[in-house]
Amino acid sequence: MKWIKKHLIAFAALAVLGYMLVPNVIVAAFSFNDPKGKFNYNFNEFSTEAWTNPCGAQGICESLGLSLQIGVIASLSATVLGAMIAFALGRYRFRGRSATNLLIFMPMATPEVVMGSSLLTLFLMLGVPSGRTAILIAHIMFCVSFVVVAVKARVATLDPKLEEAAADLGANPTQTFLRVTLPLAAPGIAAGALLAFSLSFDDYIITNFNASPSSITFPMYVWGAAARGVPVQVYVIGTVMFLLALIVVMTAQLISSRRHRQVV
Amino acid sequence: MMDRQEKGDLSLVALTKSFATFTAVHPLDLTIPQGSFFALLGPSGCGKTTTLRMIAGLEEPSGGRIHIGDADITGTKAHQRNVNTVFQSYALFPHMTVLDNVMFGLRRRGDKQARAKADDILELVQLGQVAGKKPTQLSGGMQQRVALARALVNRPDVLLLDEPLGALDLKLRRQMQMELKRIQQEVGLTFIHVTHDQEEAMTMADSIAVMNTGRIEQLGDPATLYEQPRSTFVANFLGQSNLVRARVNPGGTDHIVTVRVHDTDLEMAREHLPEGVDDVWLGVRPEKLRLGEAGGPNHLRGIVRDVSFSGVATQYSVEMPWGQELIVVQQNDGTARAALGETVSVSWAAHHGFALDASQDAEAGAELVDDHG
Ligand SMILES: Nc1ncnc2c1ncn2[C@@H]1O[C@H](COP(=O)(O)OP(=O)(O)OP(=O)(O)O)[C@@H](O)[C@H]1O
Ligand SMILES: [Mg+2]
């Protein structure tokens, strides 16, 4: 009884963790199913069929490829743009600074449905055809806000004296940025880039508004398939994505804890 | 190790800095000889850091020029100046090892012997064994030495030190003062050391500029500043002073004049009397006063109001008939000590007194001295 009391917090934590992980466990388990009929909702028989043939369902790998491509380009572009905005906002006083600070939050605050539909209207007006380019522009746009927030938080903690010290030691502004500012802001930039990638990869609503029949992203594919019966391959890809995310997060934790240990 | 030509003295000509609402540094003229250890001493907010930042190129002057030797460097950027700073907060790069921190400046100039020079300098500041560590793994005193090494290794024309010892405890501070002085003599560079600790300035510097509210009050070697302060601010900020109101008597010899303090005539050296003033503050340092008659021809009688014994010396507070208390510091040399309430004579030699224009505030600077220094 005492033992239970003592470890109550651990039990509570495990329970919450379990609650959060159940969906992932189900997805992983059902990726090994050989479903009876079209719907993968009852565990029928163990099979590695979907794992050995992940592109087996028609169109699935094309949509995954498109999502990865858009995710990489959108997150890279948004990271470059967002980091520059964050440095400008964090380091310099200029006219329109507080307005920019406020407006940068707008895409985060606007409901996605509203943004998606208004973007579609805009693209139609400007004659931008629906499809991959339109999706990319939209993704970069909403990812930038998140990158700015992540990088700005990091820039705010940087001691401006360090940049002065670099200049004092003979580093010109470019060298100062590359050797001192950028390395110190790197964790914030990496966090912003990862966030941007997962937001872009995951996005359904805005994407759906601006897609064409030839630009089916992975979330759109899954959504479309759900009506007809989700192929087991979707569960495989879901599991792989989850594992990848886990590895990335754990690596980041490891790096930061190693850094931390050096600090103490 | 000396691979740079001697560049000459640093001179500031009417150097000024005004911020939006107020002037931090009033037109400042100063020449600091090459190779000297110069201290800029003054209370908090008097403009010391601002002056250093203008020399380093981190702050743009509102007016005036900065020269090193014959070269006018006023218009150049910080990274173009051969001037390095040891920041008050050290500002070490946290993402680099100690060695990389020290090599930072050399690498910017593409120095082929960066590694060897860095090793040498780390040896000089006795940090060779921590070269591979990150700055945050080091103690405050070690970080201070890394900051010093990082600046020194570049052999700057001028090394600026902005209260580098401020964050250290007293014992470590005394130790680092000696170390800094030793290193300066060893490398022979011009050091400008900013501090608000008068004792630190006096023990370390060849010459001191005492700054107050953006102006230099007095410039000189430590002994002159201490023995012959030219303002009540310097008299109070640099050690303690007894200042009594006096009126100069007409006449006297070439060497000695007499001044009247209440009902007593007292002698002082004529050379210590400013020209053309009759009403003065007569100043005597506490350790120049003697209890009894042995100190010299000047005597004042009073009652001992306070005695505090500190081991090497005893400090007395002696109340004069007009109510003012004089501080007397007596070496603990075996002579008898006076008791509380005793009536005593206080005496001193004529040449130990100095006089300051009485139009100044006698308390100026006294409240700004910090005791922990
Ligand atoms: N950027 C600035 N804008 C406005 N005022 C400033 C600025 N920088 C400094 N000051 C003012 O200039 C004065 C001198 O500042 P400075 O930092 O040179 O003082 P200091 O002598 O170094 O003091 P301390 O011993 O506390 O470091 C201060 O009153 C300060 O408030
Ligand atoms: Mg300062």
PDB file of N, CA and C in Angstrom, chain B residues 291 307 309 311 313-314 316 330-332 334-339 342:
ATOM      1  N   LEU B 291      47.716  61.193  17.645  1.00  0.00           N
ATOM      2  CA  LEU B 291      47.191  61.564  18.965  1.00  0.00           C
ATOM      3  C   LEU B 291      48.380  62.017  19.794  1.00  0.00           C
ATOM      4  N   VAL B 307      36.135  54.648  19.341  1.00  0.00           N
ATOM      5  CA  VAL B 307      37.392  53.935  19.132  1.00  0.00           C
ATOM      6  C   VAL B 307      37.060  52.625  18.435  1.00  0.00           C
ATOM      7  N   PHE B 309      39.067  49.238  16.876  1.00  0.00           N
ATOM      8  CA  PHE B 309      40.336  48.562  16.730  1.00  0.00           C
ATOM      9  C   PHE B 309      40.240  47.562  15.591  1.00  0.00           C
ATOM     10  N   GLY B 311      43.069  45.637  14.418  1.00  0.00           N
ATOM     11  CA  GLY B 311      44.256  44.798  14.316  1.00  0.00           C
ATOM     12  C   GLY B 311      45.493  45.609  13.997  1.00  0.00           C
ATOM     13  N   ALA B 313      45.599  48.650  12.976  1.00  0.00           N
ATOM     14  CA  ALA B 313      45.447  50.068  13.300  1.00  0.00           C
ATOM     15  C   ALA B 313      44.223  50.276  14.195  1.00  0.00           C
ATOM     16  N   THR B 314      44.172  51.467  14.778  1.00  0.00           N
ATOM     17  CA  THR B 314      42.998  51.835  15.549  1.00  0.00           C
ATOM     18  C   THR B 314      42.451  53.130  14.961  1.00  0.00           C
ATOM     19  N   TYR B 316      40.109  56.400  15.513  1.00  0.00           N
ATOM     20  CA  TYR B 316      39.442  57.221  16.527  1.00  0.00           C
ATOM     21  C   TYR B 316      38.584  58.270  15.847  1.00  0.00           C
ATOM     22  N   GLN B 330      45.546  55.429  13.775  1.00  0.00           N
ATOM     23  CA  GLN B 330      46.838  55.293  14.428  1.00  0.00           C
ATOM     24  C   GLN B 330      47.352  53.881  14.208  1.00  0.00           C
ATOM     25  N   GLN B 331      48.577  53.746  13.688  1.00  0.00           N
ATOM     26  CA  GLN B 331      49.154  52.416  13.527  1.00  0.00           C
ATOM     27  C   GLN B 331      49.266  51.742  14.887  1.00  0.00           C
ATOM     28  N   ASN B 332      49.076  50.466  14.910  1.00  0.00           N
ATOM     29  CA  ASN B 332      49.175  49.709  16.155  1.00  0.00           C
ATOM     30  C   ASN B 332      50.644  49.399  16.420  1.00  0.00           C
ATOM     31  N   GLY B 334      52.411  49.945  19.228  1.00  0.00           N
ATOM     32  CA  GLY B 334      52.795  49.774  20.630  1.00  0.00           C
ATOM     33  C   GLY B 334      52.581  51.010  21.485  1.00  0.00           C
ATOM     34  N   THR B 335      52.311  52.166  20.864  1.00  0.00           N
ATOM     35  CA  THR B 335      52.050  53.359  21.658  1.00  0.00           C
ATOM     36  C   THR B 335      50.711  53.198  22.389  1.00  0.00           C
ATOM     37  N   ALA B 336      50.586  53.911  23.485  1.00  0.00           N
ATOM     38  CA  ALA B 336      49.388  53.778  24.309  1.00  0.00           C
ATOM     39  C   ALA B 336      48.161  54.207  23.523  1.00  0.00           C
ATOM     40  N   ARG B 337      47.045  53.534  23.763  1.00  0.00           N
ATOM     41  CA  ARG B 337      45.809  53.902  23.070  1.00  0.00           C
ATOM     42  C   ARG B 337      44.976  54.833  23.935  1.00  0.00           C
ATOM     43  N   ALA B 338      44.263  55.735  23.268  1.00  0.00           N
ATOM     44  CA  ALA B 338      43.404  56.661  24.006  1.00  0.00           C
ATOM     45  C   ALA B 338      42.087  55.973  24.335  1.00  0.00           C
ATOM     46  N   ALA B 339      41.448  56.439  25.407  1.00  0.00           N
ATOM     47  CA  ALA B 339      40.190  55.819  25.830  1.00  0.00           C
ATOM     48  C   ALA B 339      39.022  56.705  25.438  1.00  0.00           C
ATOM     49  N   GLU B 342      38.181  60.560  26.653  1.00  0.00           N
ATOM     50  CA  GLU B 342      39.419  61.234  27.037  1.00  0.00           C
ATOM     51  C   GLU B 342      39.601  62.502  26.200  1.00  0.00           C
TER      52      GLU B 342
END
